[in-house]
mmCIF file of C-alpha atoms in Angstrom:
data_model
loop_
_atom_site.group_PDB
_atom_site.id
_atom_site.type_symbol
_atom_site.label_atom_id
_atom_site.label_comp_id
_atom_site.label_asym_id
_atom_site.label_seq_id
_atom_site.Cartn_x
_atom_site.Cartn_y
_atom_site.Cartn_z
ATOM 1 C CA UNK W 1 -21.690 -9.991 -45.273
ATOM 2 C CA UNK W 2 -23.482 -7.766 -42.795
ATOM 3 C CA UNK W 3 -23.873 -9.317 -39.066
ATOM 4 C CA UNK W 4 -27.539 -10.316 -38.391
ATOM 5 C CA UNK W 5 -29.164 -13.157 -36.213
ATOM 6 C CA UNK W 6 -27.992 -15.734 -38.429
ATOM 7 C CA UNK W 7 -24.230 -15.123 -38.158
ATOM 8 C CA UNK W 8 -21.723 -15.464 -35.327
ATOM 9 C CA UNK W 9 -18.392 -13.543 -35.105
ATOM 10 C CA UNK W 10 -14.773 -16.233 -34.519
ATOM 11 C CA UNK W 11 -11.330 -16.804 -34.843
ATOM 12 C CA UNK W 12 -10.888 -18.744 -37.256
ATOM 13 C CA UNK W 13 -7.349 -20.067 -39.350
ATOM 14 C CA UNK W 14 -7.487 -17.284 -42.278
ATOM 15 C CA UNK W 15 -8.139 -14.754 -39.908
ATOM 16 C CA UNK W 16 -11.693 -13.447 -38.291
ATOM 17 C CA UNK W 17 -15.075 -13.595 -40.449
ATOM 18 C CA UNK W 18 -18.717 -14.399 -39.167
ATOM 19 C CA UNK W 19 -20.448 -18.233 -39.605
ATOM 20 C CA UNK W 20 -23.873 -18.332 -41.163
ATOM 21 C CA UNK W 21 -26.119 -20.745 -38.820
ATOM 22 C CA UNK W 22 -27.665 -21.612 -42.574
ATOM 23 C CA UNK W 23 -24.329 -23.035 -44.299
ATOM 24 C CA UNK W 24 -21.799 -22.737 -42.186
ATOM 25 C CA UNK W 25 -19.397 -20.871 -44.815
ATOM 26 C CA UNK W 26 -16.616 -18.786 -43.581
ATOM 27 C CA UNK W 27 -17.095 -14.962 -44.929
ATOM 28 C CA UNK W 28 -13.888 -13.256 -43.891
ATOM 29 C CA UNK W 29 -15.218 -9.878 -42.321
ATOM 30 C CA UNK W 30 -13.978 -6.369 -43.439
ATOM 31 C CA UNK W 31 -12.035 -3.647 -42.510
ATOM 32 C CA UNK W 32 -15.365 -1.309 -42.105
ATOM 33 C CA UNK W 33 -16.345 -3.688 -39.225
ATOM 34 C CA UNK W 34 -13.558 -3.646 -37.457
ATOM 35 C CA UNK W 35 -15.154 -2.006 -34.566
ATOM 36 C CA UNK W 36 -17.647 -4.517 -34.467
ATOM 37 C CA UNK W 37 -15.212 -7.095 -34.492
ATOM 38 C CA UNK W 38 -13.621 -5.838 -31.291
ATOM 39 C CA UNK W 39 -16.703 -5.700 -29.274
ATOM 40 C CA UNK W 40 -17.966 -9.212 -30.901
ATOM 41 C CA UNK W 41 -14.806 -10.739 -29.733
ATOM 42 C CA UNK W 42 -14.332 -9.195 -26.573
ATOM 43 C CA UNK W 43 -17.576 -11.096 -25.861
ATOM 44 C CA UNK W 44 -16.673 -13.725 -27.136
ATOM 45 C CA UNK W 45 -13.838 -13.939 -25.224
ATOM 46 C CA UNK W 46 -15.503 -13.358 -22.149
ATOM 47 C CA UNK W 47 -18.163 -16.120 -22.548
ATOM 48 C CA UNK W 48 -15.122 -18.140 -23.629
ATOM 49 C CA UNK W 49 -13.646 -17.158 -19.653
ATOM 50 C CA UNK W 50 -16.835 -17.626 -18.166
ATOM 51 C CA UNK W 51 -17.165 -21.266 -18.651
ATOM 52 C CA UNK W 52 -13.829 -21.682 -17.101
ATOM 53 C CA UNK W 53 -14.414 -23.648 -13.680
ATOM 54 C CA UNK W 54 -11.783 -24.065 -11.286
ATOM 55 C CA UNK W 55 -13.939 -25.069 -8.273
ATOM 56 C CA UNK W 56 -12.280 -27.816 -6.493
ATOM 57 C CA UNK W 57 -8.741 -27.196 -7.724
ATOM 58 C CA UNK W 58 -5.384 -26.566 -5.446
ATOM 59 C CA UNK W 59 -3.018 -23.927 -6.725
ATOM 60 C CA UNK W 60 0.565 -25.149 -5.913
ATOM 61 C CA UNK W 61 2.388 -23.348 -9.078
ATOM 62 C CA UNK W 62 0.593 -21.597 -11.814
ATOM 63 C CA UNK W 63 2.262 -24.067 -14.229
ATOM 64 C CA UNK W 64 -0.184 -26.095 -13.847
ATOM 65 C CA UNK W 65 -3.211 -23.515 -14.861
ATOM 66 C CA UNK W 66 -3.712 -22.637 -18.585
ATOM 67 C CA UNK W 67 -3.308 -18.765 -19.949
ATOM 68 C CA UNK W 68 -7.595 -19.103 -19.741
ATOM 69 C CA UNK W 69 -7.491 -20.189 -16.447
ATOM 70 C CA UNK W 70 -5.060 -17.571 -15.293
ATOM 71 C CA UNK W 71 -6.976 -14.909 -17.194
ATOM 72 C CA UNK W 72 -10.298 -15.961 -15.350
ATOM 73 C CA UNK W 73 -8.461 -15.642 -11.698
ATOM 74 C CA UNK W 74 -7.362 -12.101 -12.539
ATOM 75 C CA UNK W 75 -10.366 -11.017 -13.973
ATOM 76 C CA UNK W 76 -12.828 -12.737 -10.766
ATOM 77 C CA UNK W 77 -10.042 -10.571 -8.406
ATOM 78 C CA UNK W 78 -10.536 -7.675 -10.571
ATOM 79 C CA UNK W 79 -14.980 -8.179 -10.344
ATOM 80 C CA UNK W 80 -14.380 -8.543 -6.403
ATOM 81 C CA UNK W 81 -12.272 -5.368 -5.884
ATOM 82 C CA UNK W 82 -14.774 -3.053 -8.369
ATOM 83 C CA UNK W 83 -17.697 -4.612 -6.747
ATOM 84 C CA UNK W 84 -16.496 -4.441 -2.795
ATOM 85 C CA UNK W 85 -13.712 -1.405 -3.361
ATOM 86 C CA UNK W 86 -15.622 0.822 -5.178
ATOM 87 C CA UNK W 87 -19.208 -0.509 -5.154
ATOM 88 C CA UNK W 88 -19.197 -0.839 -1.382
ATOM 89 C CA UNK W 89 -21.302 -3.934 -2.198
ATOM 90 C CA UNK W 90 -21.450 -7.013 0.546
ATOM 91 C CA UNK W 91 -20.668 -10.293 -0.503
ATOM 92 C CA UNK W 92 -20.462 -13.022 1.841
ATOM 93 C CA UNK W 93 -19.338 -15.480 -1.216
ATOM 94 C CA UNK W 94 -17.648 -17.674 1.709
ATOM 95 C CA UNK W 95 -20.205 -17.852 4.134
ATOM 96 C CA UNK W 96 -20.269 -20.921 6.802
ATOM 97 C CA UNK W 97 -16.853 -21.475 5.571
ATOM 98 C CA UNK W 98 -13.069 -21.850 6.862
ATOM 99 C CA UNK W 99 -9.429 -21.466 5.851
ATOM 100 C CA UNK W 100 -6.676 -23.058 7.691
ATOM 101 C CA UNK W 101 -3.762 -20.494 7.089
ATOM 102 C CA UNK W 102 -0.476 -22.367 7.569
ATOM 103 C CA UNK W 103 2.625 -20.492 8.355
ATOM 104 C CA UNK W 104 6.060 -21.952 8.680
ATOM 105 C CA UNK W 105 7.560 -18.641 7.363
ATOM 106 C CA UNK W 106 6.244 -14.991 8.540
ATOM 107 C CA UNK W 107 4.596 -12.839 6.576
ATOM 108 C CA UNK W 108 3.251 -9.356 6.625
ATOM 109 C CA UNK W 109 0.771 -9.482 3.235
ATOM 110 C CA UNK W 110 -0.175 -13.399 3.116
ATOM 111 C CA UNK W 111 -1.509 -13.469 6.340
ATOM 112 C CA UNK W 112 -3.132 -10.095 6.722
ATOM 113 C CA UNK W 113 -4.622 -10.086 2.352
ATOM 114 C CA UNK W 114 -6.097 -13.651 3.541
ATOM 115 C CA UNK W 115 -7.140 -13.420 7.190
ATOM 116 C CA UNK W 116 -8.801 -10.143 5.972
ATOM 117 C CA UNK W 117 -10.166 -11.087 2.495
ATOM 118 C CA UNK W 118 -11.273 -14.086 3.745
ATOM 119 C CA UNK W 119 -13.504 -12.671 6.196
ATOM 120 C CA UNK W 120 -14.393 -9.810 4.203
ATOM 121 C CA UNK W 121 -16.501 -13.043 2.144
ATOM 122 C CA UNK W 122 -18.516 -13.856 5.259
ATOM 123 C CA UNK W 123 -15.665 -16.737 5.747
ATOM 124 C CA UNK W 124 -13.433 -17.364 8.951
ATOM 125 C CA UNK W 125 -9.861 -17.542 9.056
ATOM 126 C CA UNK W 126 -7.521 -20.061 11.043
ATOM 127 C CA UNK W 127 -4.384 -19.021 12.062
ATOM 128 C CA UNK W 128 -1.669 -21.912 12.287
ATOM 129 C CA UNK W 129 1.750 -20.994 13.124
ATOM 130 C CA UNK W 130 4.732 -23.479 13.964
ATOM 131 C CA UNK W 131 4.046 -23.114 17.632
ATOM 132 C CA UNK W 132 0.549 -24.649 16.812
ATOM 133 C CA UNK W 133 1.248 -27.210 14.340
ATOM 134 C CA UNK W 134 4.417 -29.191 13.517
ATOM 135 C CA UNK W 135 3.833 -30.531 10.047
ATOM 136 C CA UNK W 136 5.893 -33.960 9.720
ATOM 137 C CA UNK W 137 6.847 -33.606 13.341
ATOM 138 C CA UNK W 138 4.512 -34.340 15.654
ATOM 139 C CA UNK W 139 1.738 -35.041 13.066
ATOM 140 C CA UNK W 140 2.911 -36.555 9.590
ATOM 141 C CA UNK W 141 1.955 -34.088 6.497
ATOM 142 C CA UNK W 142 -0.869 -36.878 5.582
ATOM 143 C CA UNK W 143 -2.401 -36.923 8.927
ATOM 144 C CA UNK W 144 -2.517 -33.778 9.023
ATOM 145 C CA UNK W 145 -3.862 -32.813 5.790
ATOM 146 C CA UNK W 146 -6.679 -35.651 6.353
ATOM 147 C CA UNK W 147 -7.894 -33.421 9.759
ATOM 148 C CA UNK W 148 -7.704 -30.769 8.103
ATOM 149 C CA UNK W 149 -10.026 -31.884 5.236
ATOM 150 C CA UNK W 150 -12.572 -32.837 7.545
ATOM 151 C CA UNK W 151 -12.315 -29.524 9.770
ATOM 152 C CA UNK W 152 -12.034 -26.725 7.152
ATOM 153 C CA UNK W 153 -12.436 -25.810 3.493
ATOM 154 C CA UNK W 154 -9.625 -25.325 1.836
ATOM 155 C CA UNK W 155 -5.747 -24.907 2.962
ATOM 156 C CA UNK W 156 -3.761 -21.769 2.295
ATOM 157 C CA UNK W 157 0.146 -22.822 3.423
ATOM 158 C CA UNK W 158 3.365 -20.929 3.054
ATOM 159 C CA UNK W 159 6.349 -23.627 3.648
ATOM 160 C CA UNK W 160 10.020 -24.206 3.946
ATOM 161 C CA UNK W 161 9.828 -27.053 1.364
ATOM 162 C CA UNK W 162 7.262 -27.381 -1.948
ATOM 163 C CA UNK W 163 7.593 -30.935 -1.353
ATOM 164 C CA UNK W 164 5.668 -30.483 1.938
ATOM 165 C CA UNK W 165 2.729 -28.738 -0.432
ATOM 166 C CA UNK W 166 3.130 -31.995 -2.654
ATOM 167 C CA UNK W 167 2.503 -34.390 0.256
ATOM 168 C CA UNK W 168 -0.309 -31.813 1.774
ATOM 169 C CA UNK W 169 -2.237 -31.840 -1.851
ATOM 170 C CA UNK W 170 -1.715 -35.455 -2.510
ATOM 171 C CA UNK W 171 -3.503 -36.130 0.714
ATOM 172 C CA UNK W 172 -6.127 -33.808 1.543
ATOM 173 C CA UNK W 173 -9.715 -34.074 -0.164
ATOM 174 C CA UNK W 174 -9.996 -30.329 -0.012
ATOM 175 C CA UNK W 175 -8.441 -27.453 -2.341
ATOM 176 C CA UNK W 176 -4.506 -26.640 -1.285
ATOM 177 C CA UNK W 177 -3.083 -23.477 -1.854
ATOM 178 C CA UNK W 178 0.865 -22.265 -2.202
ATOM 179 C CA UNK W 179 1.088 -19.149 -0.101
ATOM 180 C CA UNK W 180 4.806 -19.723 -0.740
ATOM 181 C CA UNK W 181 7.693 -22.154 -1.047
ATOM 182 C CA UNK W 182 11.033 -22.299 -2.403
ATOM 183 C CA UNK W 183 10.712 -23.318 -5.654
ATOM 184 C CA UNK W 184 7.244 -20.823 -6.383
ATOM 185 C CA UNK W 185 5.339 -17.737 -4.885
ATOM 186 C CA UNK W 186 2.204 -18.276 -7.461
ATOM 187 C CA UNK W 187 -0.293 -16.048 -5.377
ATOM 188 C CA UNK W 188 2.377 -13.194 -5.356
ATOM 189 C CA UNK W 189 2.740 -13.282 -9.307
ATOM 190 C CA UNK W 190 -1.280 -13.002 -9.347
ATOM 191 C CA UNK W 191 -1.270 -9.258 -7.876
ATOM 192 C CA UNK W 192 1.464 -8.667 -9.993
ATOM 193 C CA UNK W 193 -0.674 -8.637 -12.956
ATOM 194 C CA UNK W 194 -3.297 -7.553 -12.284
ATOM 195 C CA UNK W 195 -1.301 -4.518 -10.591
ATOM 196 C CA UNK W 196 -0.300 -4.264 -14.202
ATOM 197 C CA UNK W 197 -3.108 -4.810 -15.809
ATOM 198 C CA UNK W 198 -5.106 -1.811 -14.366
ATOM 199 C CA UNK W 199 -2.054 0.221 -14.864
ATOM 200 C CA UNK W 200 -1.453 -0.483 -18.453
ATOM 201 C CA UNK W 201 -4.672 -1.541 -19.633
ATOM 202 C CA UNK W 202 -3.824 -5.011 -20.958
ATOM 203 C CA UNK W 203 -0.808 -7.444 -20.555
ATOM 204 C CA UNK W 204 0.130 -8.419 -24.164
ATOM 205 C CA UNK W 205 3.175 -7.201 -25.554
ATOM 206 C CA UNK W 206 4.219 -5.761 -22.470
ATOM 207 C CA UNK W 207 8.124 -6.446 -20.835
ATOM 208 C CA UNK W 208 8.823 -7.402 -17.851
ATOM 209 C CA UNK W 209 12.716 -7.195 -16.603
ATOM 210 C CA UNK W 210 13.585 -9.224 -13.520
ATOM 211 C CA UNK W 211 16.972 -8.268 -12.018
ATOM 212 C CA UNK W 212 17.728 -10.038 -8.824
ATOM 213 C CA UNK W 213 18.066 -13.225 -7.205
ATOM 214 C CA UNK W 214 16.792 -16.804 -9.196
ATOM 215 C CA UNK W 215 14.334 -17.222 -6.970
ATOM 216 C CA UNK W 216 10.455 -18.452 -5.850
ATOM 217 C CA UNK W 217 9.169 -15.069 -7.237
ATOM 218 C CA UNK W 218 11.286 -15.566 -10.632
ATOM 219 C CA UNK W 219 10.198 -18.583 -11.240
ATOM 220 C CA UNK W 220 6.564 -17.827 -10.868
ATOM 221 C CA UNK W 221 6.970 -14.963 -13.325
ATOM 222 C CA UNK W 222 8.800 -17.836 -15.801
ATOM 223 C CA UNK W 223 5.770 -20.035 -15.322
ATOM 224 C CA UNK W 224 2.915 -17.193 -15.748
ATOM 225 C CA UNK W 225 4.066 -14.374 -18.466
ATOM 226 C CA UNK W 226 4.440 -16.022 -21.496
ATOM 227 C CA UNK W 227 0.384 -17.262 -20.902
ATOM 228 C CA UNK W 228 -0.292 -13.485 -20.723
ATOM 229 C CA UNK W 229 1.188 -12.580 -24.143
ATOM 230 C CA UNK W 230 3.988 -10.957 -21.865
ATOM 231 C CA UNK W 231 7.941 -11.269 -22.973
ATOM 232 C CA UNK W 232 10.502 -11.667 -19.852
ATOM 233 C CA UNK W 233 13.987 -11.350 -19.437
ATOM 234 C CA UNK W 234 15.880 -11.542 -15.965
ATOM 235 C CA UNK W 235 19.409 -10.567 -14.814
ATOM 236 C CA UNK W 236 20.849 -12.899 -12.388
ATOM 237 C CA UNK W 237 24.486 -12.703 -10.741
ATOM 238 C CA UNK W 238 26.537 -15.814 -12.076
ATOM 239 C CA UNK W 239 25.612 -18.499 -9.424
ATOM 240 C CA UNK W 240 21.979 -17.218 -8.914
ATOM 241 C CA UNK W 241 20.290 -18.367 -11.914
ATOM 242 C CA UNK W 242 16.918 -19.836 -11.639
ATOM 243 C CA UNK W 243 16.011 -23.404 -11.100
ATOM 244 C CA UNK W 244 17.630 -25.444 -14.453
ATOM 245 C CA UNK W 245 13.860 -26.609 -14.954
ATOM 246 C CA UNK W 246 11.694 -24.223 -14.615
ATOM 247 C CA UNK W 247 14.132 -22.426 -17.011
ATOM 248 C CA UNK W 248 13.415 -25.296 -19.868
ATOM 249 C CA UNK W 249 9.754 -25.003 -19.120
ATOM 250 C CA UNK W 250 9.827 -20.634 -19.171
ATOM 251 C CA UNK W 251 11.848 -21.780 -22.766
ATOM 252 C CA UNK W 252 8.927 -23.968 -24.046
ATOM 253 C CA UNK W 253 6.025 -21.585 -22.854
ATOM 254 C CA UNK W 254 7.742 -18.774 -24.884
ATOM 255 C CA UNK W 255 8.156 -20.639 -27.677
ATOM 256 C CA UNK W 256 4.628 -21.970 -27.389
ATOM 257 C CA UNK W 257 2.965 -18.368 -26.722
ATOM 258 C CA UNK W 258 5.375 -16.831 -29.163
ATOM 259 C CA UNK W 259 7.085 -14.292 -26.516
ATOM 260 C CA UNK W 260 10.926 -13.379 -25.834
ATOM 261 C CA UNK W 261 12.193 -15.379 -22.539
ATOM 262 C CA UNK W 262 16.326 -14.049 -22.360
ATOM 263 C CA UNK W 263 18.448 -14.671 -19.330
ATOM 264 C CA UNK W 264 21.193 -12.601 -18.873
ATOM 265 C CA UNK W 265 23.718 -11.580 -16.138
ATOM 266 C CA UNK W 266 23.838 -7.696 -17.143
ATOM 267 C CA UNK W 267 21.285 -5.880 -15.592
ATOM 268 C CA UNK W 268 20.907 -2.980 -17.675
ATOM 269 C CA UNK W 269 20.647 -5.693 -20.748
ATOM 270 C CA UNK W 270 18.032 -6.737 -19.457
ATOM 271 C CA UNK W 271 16.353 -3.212 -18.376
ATOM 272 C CA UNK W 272 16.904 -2.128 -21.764
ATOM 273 C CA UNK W 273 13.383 -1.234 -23.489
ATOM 274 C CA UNK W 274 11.438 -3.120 -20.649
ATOM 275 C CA UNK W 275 8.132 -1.874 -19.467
ATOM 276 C CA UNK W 276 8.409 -3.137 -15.914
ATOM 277 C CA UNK W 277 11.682 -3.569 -13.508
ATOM 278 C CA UNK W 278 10.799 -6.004 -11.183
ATOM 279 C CA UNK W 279 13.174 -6.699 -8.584
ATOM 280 C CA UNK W 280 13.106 -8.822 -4.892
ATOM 281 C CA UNK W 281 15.360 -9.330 -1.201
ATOM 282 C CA UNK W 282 18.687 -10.650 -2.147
ATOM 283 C CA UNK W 283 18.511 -12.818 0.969
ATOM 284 C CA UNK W 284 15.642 -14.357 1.641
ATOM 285 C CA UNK W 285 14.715 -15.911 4.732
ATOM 286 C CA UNK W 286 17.094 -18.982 6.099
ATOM 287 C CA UNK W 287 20.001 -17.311 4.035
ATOM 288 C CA UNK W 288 20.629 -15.086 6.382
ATOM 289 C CA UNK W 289 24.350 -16.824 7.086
ATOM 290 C CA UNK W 290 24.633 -16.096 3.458
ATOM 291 C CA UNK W 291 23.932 -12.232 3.528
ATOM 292 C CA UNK W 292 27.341 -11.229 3.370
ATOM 293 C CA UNK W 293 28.562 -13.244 0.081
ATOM 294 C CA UNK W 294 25.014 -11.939 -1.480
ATOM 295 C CA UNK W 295 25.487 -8.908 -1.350
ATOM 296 C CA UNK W 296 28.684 -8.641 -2.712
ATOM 297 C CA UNK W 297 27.644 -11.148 -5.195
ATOM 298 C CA UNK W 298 24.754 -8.607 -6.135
ATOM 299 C CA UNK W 299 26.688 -5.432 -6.602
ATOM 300 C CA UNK W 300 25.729 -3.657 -9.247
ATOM 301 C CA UNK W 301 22.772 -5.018 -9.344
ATOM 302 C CA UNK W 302 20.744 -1.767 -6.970
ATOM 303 C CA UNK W 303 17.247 -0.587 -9.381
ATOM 304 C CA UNK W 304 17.963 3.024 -10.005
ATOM 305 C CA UNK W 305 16.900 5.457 -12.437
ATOM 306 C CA UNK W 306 19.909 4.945 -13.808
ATOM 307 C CA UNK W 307 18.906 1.757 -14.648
ATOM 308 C CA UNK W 308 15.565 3.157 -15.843
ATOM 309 C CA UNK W 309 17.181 4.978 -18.335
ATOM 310 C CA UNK W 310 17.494 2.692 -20.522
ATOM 311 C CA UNK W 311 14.082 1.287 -20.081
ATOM 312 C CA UNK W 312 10.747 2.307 -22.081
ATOM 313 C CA UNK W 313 9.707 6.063 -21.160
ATOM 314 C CA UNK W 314 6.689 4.693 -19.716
ATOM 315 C CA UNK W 315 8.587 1.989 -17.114
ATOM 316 C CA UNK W 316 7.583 1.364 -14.169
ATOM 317 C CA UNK W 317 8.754 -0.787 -11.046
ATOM 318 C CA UNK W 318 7.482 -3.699 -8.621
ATOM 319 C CA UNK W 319 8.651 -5.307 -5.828
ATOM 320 C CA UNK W 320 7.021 -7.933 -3.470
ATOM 321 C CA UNK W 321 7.864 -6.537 0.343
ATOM 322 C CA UNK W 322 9.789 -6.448 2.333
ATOM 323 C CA UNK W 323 12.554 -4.033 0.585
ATOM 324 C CA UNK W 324 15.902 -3.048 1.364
ATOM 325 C CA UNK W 325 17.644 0.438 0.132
ATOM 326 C CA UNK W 326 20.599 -2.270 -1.179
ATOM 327 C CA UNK W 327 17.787 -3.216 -4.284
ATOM 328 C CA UNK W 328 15.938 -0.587 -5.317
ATOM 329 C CA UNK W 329 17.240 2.878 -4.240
ATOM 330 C CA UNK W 330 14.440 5.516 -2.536
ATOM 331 C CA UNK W 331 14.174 7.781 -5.742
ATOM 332 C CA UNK W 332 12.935 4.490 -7.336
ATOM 333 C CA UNK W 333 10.894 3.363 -4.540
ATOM 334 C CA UNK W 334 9.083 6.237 -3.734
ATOM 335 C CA UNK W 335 8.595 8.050 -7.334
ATOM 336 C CA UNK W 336 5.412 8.259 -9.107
ATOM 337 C CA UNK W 337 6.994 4.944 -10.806
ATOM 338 C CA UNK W 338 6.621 2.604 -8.127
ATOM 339 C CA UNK W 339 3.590 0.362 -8.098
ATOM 340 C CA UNK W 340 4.750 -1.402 -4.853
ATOM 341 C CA UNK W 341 1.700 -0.326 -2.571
ATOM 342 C CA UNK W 342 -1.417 -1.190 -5.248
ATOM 343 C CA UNK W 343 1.048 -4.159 -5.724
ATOM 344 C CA UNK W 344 0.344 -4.614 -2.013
ATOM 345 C CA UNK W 345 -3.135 -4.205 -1.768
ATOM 346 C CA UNK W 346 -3.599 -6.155 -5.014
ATOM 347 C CA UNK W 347 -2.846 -9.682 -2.817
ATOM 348 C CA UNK W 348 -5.957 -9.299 -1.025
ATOM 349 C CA UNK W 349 -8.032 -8.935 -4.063
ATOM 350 C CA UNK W 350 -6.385 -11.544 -6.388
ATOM 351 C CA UNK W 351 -6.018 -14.409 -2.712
ATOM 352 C CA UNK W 352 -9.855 -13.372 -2.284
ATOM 353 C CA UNK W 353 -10.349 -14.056 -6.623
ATOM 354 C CA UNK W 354 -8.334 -16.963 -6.185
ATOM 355 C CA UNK W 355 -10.275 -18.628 -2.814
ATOM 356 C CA UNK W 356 -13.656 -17.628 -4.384
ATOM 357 C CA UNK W 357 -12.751 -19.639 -7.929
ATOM 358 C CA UNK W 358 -11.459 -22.739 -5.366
ATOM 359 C CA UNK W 359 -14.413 -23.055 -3.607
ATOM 360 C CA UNK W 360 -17.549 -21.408 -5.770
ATOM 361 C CA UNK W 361 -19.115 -21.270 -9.010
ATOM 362 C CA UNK W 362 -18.967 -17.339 -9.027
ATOM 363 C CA UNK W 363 -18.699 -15.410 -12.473
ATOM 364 C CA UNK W 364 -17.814 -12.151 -12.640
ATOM 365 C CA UNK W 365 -20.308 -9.132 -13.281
ATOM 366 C CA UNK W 366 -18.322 -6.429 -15.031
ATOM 367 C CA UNK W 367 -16.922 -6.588 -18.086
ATOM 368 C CA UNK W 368 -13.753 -8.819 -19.019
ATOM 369 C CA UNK W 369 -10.521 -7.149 -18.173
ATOM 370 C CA UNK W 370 -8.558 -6.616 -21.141
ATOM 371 C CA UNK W 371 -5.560 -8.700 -21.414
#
């Protein structure tokens, strides 16, 4: 059966065919339109995405979003850079309205890919470090998060504890938003992909090799990949595995999305055949008593092309910022390999995707990315 007017392209259990209106028989479709099949889907997909509505909702960790929901916030970041980037267009998406940026940790990317994105919508930007306000010191996380819901928008805060997130979201009346804790970094695994995306031209089937420290960043990565068709494995020293439950969840998502989730301790097990090294700082900040025992416990553990070796020929490495020579060496860092700066860039565009899907109705103009 030939598409016409009368007949709609899905997914379907015995595989894809096309739906009469008429009797509503399932005609599986042919090899010959297999072309046709691609483009039918890929619209369908994206009018699947496009009813996707996340206005109103906080992002604490991105277990809580669906692989559609995740899919949308990459491709609205994606829609934003094309159209500002490239298009030079204007788009004052946030007009008349505020962020309150809360920072009990420094940070280099969060504050500048917000403060600037945010503006760049026609938005302004609020600026609260610990010299300005002492959450659950002076002011108690709920009174604070009820001002805040009366003075601004929506909350973008990057704490010492997720708990203090918890007690911010449970409170306010307005969106919340991770800009990091201990236990995730959600909003950092967000440029990731779509860093990857644009360089590979979909996510599916790719690997992505963690070999570092169990920490925030891991654990986003456990929460996210599988939801993106993407298989992970990570290499931690004995003692810095990830978070026992986060690991049973990154289990069940692979299970559930049919991907490969393997911890290991052997770094170049886990390198092996990978797509992407991925690495982070062995000591993050408030270990820094710890740095000593770290990085003895991490030796060995250094990205090199050494270690590339025994990854895909197309490999190719990320790291969030800041980096020390100790994990990743400068012929890593600094080769045609290294994704670290669009990595960089790529937080204003996916916090400015993110914000936009928060607070607007906003669907994206170009086409659906390809995941």
């Amino acid at each position: 059966m030939q598409p016409n007017s009368c007949t709609r392209l899905v997914p379907s259990s015995c595989g894809v065919g096309y739906f009469s209106k008429t009797n509503c028989n399932l005609l599986v479709s042919s090899a010959a339109l297999s072309s046709m099949y691609f483009f039918c889907f890929s619209r369908a997909g994206a009018a699947c995405l496009g009813s996707v509505n996340l206005k109103g909702r906080s992002c604490l960790t991105l277990k809580d979003f669906s692989s559609d929901e995740i899919k949308k916030l990459l491709w609205v970041s994606g829609d934003l850079k094309h159209r500002i980037k490239h298009e030079k267009q204007y788009l004052p998406l946030l007009q008349g309205k505020s962020i309150a940026m809360i920072f009990e940790k420094r940070s280099t990317r969060t504050r500048m890919s917000t403060e600037t994105g945010f503006t760049l919508l026609g938005g302004h930007p609020c600026f609260l470090t610990s010299q300005d306000i002492h959450l659950g010191v002076n002011e108690s996380c709920t009174d604070t998060a009820r001002v805040l819901s009366g003075l601004c928008d929506v909350v973008l805060a990057r704490v010492n504890s997720h708990s203090t997130l918890e007690e911010l979201d449970r409170e306010a009346s307005i969106p919340i938003i991770n800009g990091l804790s201990d236990l995730y970094h959600p909003i950092q695994i967000l440029a990731d992909f779509l860093t990857l995306q644009e360089h590979y031209g979909s996510l599916n089937g790719l690997t992505v090799s963690w070999i570092g420290d169990g920490n925030n960043v891991l654990h986003s990565f456990m929460m996210t990949a599988a939801k993106l068709g993407v298989h992970l494995k990570a290499a931690t020293p004995k003692g810095y595995e990830p978070d026992k439950s986060v690991t049973e969840e990154a289990h069940r998502l692979a299970k559930q999305h049919g991907t490969q989730f393997i911890l290991t301790s052997d770094p170049m097990e886990a390198a092996r055949d990978s797509n992407v090294l991925v690495t982070d700082t062995w000591v993050s900040m408030g270990q820094e008593e710890e740095k000593k025992k770290r990085l003895k416990d991490f030796h060995g553990y250094q990205i090199s092309m050494q270690t590339g070796s025994v990854a895909k020929s197309d490999w190719t490495f990320l790291h969030c910022l800041p980096r020390k020579m100790e994990e990743v060496d400068d012929q890593v860092f600094y080769s045609s390999r290294s994704l670290v700066f669009s990595e960089a860039e790529n937080r204003k565009w996916t916090i400015m995707g993110l914000i936009v899907s928060l607070l607007t109705d906003y669907t994206p103009r170009i086409p659906m990315l390809k995941f």
